Tab-separated table of C-alpha atoms and ligand atoms in Angstrom:
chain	number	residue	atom	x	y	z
G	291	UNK	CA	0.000	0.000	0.000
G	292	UNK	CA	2.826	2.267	0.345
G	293	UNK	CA	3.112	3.741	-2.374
G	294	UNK	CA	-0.252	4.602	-3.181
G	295	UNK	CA	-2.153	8.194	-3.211
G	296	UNK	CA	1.391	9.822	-1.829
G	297	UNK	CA	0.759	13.348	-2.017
G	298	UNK	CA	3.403	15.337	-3.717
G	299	UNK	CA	2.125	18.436	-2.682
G	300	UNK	CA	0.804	18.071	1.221
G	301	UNK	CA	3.252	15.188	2.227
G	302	UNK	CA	1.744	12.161	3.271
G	303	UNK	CA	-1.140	10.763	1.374
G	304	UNK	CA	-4.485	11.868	0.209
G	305	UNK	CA	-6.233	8.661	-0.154
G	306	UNK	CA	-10.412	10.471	-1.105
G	307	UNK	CA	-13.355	8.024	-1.251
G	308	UNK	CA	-13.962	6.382	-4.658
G	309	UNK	CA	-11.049	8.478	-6.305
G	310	UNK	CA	-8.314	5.986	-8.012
G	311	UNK	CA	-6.023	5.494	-5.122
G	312	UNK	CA	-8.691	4.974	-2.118
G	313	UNK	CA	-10.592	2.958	-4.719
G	314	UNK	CA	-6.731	0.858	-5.622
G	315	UNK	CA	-6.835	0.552	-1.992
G	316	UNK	CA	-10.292	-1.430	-1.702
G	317	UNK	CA	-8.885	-3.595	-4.439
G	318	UNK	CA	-6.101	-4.433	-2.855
G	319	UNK	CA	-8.206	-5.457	0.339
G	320	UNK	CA	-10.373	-7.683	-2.060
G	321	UNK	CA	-7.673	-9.637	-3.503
G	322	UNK	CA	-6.052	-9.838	-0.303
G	323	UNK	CA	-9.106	-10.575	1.574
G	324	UNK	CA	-9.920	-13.551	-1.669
G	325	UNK	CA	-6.843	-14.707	-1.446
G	326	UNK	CA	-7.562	-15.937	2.123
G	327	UNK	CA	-10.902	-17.275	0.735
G	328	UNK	CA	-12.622	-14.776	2.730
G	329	UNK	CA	-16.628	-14.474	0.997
G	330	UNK	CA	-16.228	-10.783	0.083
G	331	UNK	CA	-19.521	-8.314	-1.131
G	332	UNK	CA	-19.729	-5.199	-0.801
G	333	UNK	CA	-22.996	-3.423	0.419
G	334	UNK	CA	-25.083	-0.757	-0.697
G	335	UNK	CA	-22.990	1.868	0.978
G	336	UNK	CA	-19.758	1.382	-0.162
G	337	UNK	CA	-18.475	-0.715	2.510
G	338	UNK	CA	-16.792	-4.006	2.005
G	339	UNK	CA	-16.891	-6.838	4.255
G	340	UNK	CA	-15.153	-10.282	4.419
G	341	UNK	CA	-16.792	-13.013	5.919
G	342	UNK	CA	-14.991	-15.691	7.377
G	343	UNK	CA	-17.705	-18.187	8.155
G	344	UNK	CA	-21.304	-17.479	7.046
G	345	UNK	CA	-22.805	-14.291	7.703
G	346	UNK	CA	-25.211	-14.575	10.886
G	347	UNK	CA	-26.644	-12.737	13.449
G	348	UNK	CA	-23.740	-13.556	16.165
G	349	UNK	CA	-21.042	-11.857	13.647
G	350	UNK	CA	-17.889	-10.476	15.184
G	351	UNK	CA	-16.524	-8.132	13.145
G	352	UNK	CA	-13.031	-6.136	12.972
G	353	UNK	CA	-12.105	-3.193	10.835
G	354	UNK	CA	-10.701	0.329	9.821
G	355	UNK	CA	-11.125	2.191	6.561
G	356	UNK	CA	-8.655	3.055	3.892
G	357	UNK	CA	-9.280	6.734	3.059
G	358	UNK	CA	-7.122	9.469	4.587
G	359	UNK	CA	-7.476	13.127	5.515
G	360	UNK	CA	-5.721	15.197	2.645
G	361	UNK	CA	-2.003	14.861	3.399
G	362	UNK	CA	-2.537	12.296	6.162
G	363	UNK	CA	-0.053	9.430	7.545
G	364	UNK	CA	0.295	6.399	6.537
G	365	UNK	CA	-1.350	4.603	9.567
G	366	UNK	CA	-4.913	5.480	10.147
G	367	UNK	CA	-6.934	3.268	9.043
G	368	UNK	CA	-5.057	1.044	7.053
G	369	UNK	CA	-3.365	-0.425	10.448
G	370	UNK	CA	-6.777	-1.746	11.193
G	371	UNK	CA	-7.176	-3.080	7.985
G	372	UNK	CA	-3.665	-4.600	8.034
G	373	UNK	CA	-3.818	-5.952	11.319
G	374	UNK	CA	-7.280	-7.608	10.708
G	375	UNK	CA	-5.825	-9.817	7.842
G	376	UNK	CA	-2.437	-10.439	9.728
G	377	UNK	CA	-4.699	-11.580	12.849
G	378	UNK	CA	-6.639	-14.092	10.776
G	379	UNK	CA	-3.639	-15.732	9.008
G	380	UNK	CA	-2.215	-16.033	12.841
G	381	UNK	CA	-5.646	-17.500	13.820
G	382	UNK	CA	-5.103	-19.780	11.178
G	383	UNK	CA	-1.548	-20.414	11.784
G	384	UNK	CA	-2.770	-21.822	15.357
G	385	UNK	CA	-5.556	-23.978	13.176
G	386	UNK	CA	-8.398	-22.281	14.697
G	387	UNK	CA	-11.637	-22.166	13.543
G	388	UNK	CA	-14.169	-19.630	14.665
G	389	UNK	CA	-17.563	-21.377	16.208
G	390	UNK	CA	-19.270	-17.440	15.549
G	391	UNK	CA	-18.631	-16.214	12.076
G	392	UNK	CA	-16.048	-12.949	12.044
G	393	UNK	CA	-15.594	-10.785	9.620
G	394	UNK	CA	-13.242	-8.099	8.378
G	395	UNK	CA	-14.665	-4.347	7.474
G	396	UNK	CA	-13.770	-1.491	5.463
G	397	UNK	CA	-16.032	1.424	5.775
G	398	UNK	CA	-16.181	4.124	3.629
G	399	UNK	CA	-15.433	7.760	3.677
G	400	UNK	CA	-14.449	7.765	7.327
G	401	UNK	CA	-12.737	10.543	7.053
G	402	UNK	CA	-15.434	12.860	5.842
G	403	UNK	CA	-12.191	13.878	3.600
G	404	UNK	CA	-13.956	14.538	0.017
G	405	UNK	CA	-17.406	14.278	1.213
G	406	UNK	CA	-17.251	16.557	4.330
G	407	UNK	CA	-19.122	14.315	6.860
G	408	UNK	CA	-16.948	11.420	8.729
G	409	UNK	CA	-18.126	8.271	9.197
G	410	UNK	CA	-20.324	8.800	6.387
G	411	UNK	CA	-20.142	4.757	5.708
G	412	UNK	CA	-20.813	3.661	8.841
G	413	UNK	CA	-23.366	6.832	8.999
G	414	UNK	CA	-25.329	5.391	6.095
G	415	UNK	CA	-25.514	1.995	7.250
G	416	UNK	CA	-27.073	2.953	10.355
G	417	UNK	CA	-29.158	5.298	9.447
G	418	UNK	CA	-27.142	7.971	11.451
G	419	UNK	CA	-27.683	10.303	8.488
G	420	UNK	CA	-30.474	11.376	5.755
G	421	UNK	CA	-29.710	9.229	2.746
G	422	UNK	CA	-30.965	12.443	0.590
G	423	UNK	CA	-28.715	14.458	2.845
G	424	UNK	CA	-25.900	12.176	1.725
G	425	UNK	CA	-26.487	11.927	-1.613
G	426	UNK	CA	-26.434	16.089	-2.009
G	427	UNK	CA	-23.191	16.264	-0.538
G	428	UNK	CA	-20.216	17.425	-3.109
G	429	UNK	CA	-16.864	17.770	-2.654
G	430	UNK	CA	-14.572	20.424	-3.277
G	431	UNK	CA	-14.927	20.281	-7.374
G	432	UNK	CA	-18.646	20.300	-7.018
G	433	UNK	CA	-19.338	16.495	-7.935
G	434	UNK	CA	-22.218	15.067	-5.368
G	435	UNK	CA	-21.954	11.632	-3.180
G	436	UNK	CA	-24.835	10.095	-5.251
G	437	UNK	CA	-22.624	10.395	-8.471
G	438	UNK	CA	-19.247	9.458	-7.126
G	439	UNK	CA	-21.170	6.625	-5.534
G	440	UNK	CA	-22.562	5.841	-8.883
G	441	UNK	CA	-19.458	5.895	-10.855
G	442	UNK	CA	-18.083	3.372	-8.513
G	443	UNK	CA	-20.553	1.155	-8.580
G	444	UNK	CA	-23.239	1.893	-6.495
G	445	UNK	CA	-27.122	2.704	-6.452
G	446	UNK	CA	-27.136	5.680	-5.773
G	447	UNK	CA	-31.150	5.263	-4.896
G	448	UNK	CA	-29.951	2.548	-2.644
G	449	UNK	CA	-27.472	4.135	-0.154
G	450	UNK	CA	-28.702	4.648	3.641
G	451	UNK	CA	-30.266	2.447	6.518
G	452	UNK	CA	-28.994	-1.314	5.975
G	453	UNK	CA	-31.359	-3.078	8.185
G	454	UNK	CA	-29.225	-6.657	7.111
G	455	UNK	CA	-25.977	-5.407	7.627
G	456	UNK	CA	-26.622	-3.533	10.754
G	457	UNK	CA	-28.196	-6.961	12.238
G	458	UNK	CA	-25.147	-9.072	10.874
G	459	UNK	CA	-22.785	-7.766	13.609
G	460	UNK	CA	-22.988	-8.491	17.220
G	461	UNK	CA	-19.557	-7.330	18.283
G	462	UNK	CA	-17.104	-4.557	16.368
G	463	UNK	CA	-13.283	-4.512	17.363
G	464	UNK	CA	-11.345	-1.662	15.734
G	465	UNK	CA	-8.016	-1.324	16.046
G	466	UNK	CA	-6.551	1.794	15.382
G	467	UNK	CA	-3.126	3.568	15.949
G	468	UNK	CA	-3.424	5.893	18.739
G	469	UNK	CA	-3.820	9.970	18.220
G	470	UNK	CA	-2.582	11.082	20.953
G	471	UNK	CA	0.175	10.489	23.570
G	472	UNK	CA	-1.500	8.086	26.076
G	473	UNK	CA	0.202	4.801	25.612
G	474	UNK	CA	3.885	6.545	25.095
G	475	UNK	CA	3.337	8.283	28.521
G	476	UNK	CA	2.173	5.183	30.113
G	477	UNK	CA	5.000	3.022	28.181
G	478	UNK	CA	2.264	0.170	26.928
G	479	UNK	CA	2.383	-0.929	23.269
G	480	UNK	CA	-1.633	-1.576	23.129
G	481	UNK	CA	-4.489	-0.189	24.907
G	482	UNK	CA	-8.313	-0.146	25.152
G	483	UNK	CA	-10.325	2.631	24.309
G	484	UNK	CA	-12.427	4.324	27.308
G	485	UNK	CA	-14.787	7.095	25.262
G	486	UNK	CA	-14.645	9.644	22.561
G	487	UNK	CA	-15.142	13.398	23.171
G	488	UNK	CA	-18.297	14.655	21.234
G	489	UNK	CA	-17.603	16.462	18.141
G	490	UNK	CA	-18.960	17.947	15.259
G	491	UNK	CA	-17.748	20.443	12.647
G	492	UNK	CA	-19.783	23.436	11.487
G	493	UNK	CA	-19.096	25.743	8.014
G	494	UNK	CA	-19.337	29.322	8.780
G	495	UNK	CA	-20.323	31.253	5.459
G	496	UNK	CA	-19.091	34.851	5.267
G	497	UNK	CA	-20.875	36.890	2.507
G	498	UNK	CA	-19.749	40.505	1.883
G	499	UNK	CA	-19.448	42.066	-1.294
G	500	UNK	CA	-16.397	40.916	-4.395
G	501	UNK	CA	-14.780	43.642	-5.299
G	502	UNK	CA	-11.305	45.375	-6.436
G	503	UNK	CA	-8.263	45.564	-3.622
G	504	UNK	CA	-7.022	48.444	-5.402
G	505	UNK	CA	-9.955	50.849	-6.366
G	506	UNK	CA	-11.981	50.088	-3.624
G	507	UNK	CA	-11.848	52.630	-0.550
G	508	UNK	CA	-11.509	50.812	3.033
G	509	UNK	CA	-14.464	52.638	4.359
G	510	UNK	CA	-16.608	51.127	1.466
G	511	UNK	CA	-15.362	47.573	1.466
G	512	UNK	CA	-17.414	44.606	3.075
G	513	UNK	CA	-14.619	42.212	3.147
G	514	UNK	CA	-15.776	38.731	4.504
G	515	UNK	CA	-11.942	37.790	5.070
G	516	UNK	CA	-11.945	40.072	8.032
G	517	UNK	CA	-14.518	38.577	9.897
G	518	UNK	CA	-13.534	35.046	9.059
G	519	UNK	CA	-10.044	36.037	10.674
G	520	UNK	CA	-11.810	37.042	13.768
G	521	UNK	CA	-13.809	33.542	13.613
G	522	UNK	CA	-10.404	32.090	13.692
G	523	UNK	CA	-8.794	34.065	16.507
G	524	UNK	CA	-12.485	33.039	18.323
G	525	UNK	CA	-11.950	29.754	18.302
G	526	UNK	CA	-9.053	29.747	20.135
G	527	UNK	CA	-10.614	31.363	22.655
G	528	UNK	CA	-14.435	30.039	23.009
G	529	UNK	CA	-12.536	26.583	23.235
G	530	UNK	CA	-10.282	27.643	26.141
G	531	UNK	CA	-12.675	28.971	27.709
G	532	UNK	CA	-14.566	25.564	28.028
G	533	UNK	CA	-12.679	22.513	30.197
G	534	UNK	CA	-11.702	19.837	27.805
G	535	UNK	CA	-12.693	21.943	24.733
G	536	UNK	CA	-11.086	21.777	21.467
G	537	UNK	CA	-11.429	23.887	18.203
G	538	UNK	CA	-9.928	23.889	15.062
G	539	UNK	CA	-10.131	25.682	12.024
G	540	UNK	CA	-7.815	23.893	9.246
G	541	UNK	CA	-9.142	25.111	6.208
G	542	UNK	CA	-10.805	28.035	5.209
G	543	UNK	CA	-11.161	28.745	1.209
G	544	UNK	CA	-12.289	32.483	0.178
G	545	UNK	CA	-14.600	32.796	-3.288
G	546	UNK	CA	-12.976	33.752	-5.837
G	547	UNK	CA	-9.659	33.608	-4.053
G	548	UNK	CA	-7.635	35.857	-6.217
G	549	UNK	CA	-4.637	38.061	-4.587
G	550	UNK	CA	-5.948	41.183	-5.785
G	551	UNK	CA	-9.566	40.668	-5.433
G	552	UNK	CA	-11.630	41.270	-2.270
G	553	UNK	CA	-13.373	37.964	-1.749
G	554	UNK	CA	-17.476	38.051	-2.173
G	555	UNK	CA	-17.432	34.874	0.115
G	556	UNK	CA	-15.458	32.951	2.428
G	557	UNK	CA	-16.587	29.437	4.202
G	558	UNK	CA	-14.730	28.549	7.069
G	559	UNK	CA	-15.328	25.357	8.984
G	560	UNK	CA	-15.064	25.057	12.420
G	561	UNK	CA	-14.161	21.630	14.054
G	562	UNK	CA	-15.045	21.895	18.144
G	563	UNK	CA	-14.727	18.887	20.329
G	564	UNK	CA	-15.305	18.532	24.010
G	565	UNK	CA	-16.144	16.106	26.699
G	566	UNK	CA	-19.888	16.387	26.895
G	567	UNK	CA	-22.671	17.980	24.490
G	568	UNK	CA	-23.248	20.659	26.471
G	569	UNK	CA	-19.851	21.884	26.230
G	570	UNK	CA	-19.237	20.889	23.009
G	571	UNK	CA	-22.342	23.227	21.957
G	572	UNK	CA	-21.605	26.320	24.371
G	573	UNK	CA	-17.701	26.571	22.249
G	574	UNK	CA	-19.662	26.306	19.146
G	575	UNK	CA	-22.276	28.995	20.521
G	576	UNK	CA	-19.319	31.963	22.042
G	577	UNK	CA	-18.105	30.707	18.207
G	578	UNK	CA	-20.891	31.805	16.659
G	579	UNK	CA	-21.785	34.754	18.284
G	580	UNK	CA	-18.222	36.645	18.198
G	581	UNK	CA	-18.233	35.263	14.458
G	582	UNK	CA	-21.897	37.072	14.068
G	583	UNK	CA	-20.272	40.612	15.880
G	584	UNK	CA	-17.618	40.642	13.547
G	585	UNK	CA	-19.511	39.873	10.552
G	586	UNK	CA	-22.232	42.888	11.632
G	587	UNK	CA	-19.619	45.323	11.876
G	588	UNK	CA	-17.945	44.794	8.057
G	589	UNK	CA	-21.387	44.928	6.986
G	590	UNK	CA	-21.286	40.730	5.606
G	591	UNK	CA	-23.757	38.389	5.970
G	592	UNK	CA	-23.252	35.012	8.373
G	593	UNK	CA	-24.906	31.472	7.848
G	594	UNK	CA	-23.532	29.077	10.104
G	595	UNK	CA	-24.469	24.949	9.103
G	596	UNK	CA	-24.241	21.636	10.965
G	597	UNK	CA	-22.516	19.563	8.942
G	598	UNK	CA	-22.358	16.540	11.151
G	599	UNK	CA	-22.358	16.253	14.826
G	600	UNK	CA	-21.486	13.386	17.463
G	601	UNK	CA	-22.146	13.280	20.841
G	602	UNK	CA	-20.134	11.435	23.673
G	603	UNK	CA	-19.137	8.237	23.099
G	604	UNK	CA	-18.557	5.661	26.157
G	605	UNK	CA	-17.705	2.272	24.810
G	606	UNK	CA	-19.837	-0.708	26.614
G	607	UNK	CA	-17.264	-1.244	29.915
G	608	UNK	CA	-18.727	-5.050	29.621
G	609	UNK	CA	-16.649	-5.515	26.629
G	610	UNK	CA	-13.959	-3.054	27.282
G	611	UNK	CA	-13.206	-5.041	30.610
G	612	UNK	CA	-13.318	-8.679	28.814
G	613	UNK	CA	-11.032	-6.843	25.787
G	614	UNK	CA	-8.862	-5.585	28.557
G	615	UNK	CA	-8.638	-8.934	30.662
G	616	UNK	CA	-7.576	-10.897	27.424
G	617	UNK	CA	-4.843	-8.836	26.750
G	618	UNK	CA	-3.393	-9.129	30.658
G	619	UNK	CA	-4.887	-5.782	31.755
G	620	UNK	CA	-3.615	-3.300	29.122
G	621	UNK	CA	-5.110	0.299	29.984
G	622	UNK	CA	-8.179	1.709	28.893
G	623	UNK	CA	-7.804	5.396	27.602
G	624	UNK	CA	-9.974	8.262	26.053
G	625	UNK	CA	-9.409	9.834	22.826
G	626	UNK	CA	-10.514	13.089	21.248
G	627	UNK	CA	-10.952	11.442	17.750
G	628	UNK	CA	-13.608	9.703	16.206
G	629	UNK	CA	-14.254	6.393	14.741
G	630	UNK	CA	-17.084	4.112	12.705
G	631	UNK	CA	-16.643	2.191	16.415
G	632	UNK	CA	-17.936	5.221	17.546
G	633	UNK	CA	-21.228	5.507	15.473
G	634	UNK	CA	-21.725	2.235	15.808
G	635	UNK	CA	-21.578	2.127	19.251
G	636	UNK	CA	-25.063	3.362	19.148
G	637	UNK	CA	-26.386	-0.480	17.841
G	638	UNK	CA	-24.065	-2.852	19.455
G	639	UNK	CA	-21.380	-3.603	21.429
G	640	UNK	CA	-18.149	-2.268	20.212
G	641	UNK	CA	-14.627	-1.426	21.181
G	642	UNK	CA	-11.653	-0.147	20.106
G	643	UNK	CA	-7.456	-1.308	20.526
G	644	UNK	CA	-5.100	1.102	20.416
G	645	UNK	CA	-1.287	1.002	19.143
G	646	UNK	CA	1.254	3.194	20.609
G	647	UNK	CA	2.031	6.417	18.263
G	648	UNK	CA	5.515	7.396	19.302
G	649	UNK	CA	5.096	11.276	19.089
G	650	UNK	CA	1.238	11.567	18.924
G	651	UNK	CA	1.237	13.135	15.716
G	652	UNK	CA	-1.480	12.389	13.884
G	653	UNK	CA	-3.362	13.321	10.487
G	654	UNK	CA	-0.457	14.288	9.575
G	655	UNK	CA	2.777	13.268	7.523
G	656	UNK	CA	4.720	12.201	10.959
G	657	UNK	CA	2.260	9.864	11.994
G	658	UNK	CA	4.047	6.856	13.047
G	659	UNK	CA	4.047	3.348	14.832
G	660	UNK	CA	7.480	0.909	15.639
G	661	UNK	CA	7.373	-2.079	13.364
G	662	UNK	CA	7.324	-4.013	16.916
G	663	UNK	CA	3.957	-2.480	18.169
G	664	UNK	CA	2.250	-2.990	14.615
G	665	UNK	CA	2.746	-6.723	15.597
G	666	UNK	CA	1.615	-6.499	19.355
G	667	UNK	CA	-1.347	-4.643	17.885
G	668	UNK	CA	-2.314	-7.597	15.872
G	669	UNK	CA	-0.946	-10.161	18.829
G	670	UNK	CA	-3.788	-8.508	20.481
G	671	UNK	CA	-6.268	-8.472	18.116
G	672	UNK	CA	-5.852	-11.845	17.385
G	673	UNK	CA	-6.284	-12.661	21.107
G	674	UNK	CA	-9.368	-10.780	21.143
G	675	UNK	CA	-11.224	-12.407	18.393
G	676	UNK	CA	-9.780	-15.778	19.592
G	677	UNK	CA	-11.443	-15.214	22.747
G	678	UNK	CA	-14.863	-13.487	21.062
G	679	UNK	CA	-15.429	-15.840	17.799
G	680	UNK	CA	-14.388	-19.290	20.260
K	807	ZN	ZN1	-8.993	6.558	11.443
């Protein structure tokens, strides 16, 4: 997989959702995934599962996905792809045979990376999101989810609640390198996921008025850059003004976006993250109104829109404590990102591994994981599914 979707231009890889080198990606898996005469289909959402045993209703069922934020590392996701193949050949290695059928996932879009919303695979299937909703998204050159679903292969008409699919999995393991600095600090190769802070991201439109940066007087300019700077700076702040809170603006892109040309519009999306909803909701709120002060006084126009929105995640402690006991007590640790384990958490019982990130970094090009925790990361899976599918 490494050298595919390597981004020239960011560093790291931008691996989109049915563009040629996520969709080289889910090929890959296939093969791989045949090759191991795993039964593979792929449902109505985009997401493609490998059965190992025939699908039932007592399915255990491990996974990642295989798209990546633009410029993002080479780990998330595809470790939990890797690792799920690499823990069935050691399964197999000890000749064991699963007495509940177990299955491998790849979910779609989890990223929200061309598409906007995350989880937007694992969304679908659930029903955690408007199928019409989803098929109206676009992505940044204006082509909509229902036809990039269509020119890979889908119904578009079909995409949204899969009743069947949902039903097929009792249990969901992901394993996932960690973002963050929890296991480095507490020197363990593999942990257990605890709960995910809500989160949600938010676009902020800014309309003011296009117009010439040379000809055009201060006093009669209404300049939606200027308030979207503010927004920025207000971020910061709303978020640290909340315990826990997090906000982020990484990407911001002014209409037309010329040098010399005041912008007519600028969209700026805000992602904000805390421990509960409440808080989570009060940093988008002191967001919102600063953003709506400093829009008023350069004379611009504000729409603010929920793209998507997730609210605190605590993973069943039932299954968390039998994950943890399996692996000899490795600890159990919260993270601030989210996951399809996450949505999905909603239905049934599911958990999460984590493998020790050496700086913490990221969605980024740095993101990293020793050769020797990759393996105790699938050590452990295999343990777990050993334990689960027996
Ligand atoms: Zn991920």
């Amino acid at each position: 997989m490494e050298g595919v979707g390597r981004d020239r231009k960011r560093g790291g890889y931008s691996r989109h959702v049915f563009e040629p080198a996520e969709r080289e990606l889910r090929e890959w898996f296939v093969e791989e995934a045949e090759r191991r005469d795993l039964a593979v289909r792929t449902d109505r959402n985009g997401n493609i599962w490998a059965w190992w045993g025939e699908p039932g209703t007592d399915a255990v069922v491990t996974g990642s996905h295989l798209d990546s934020v633009p410029g993002g590392g080479a780990f998330d996701g595809p470790l939990g792809v890797v690792s799920a193949l690499a823990a069935v050949d050691a399964l197999r290695a000890q000749d064991f045979t699963p007495i509940r059928p177990l299955a491998i996932v790849v979910f779609a879009e989890e990223e929200g990376g061309r598409f906007g919303v995350p989880c937007l695979g694992s969304r679908l299937m659930s029903g955690a999101i408007d199928p019409d909703v989803a098929r109206r998204l676009t992505d940044p050159a204006g082509i909509t989810f229902a036809e990039a679903a269509a020119e890979a292969g889908l119904d578009p008409a079909r995409v949204g609640r899969d009743d069947e699919a949902l039903a097929a999995v009792h249990t969901f393991v992901e394993l996932h390198v960690e973002q963050g600095r929890g296991l480095i600090d507490l020197g363990a190769p593999v942990g257990v996921a605890s709960s995910i802070l809500a989160h949600g991201r938010w676009r902020f439109g800014f309309a003011g008025e296009g117009n010439h940066a040379g000809a055009t007087l201060l006093g009669d300019r209404r300049d939606p850059m200027v308030p979207a700077a503010e927004m920025v700076l207000a971020a910061r702040i709303a978020a640290s003004e909340v315990d826990d809170g997090r906000a982020t603006v990484g990407r911001i892109v002014p209409n037309p976006g010329g040098t010399n040309v005041i912008a007519s519009t600028v969209d700026v999306w805000l992602d904000a993250r805390a421990g509960d909803d409440a808080s989570t909701r009060e940093i988008v709120e002191r967001v919102r109104a600063m953003a709506a002060d400093a829009a008023e006084r350069e004379n611009c126009v504000l729409t603010v829109v929920e793209e998507s929105y997730g609210d605190t995640v605590v993973f069943d402690s039932e299954l968390r404590d039998q994950v943890s006991r399996a692996l000899g007590g490795v600890p159990a640790l919260p993270t601030g990102a989210g996951h399809d384990a996450g949505i999905l958490a909603a239905h049934l019982s599911t958990a999460m591994l984590f493998v020790r990130n050496p700086t913490g970094i990221s969605h980024a090009p740095e993101e990293f994981a020793e050769a020797d925790d990759c393996q105790a990361g699938v050590t452990a899976l295999a343990t777990v599914l050993e334990r689960l599918t027996g």
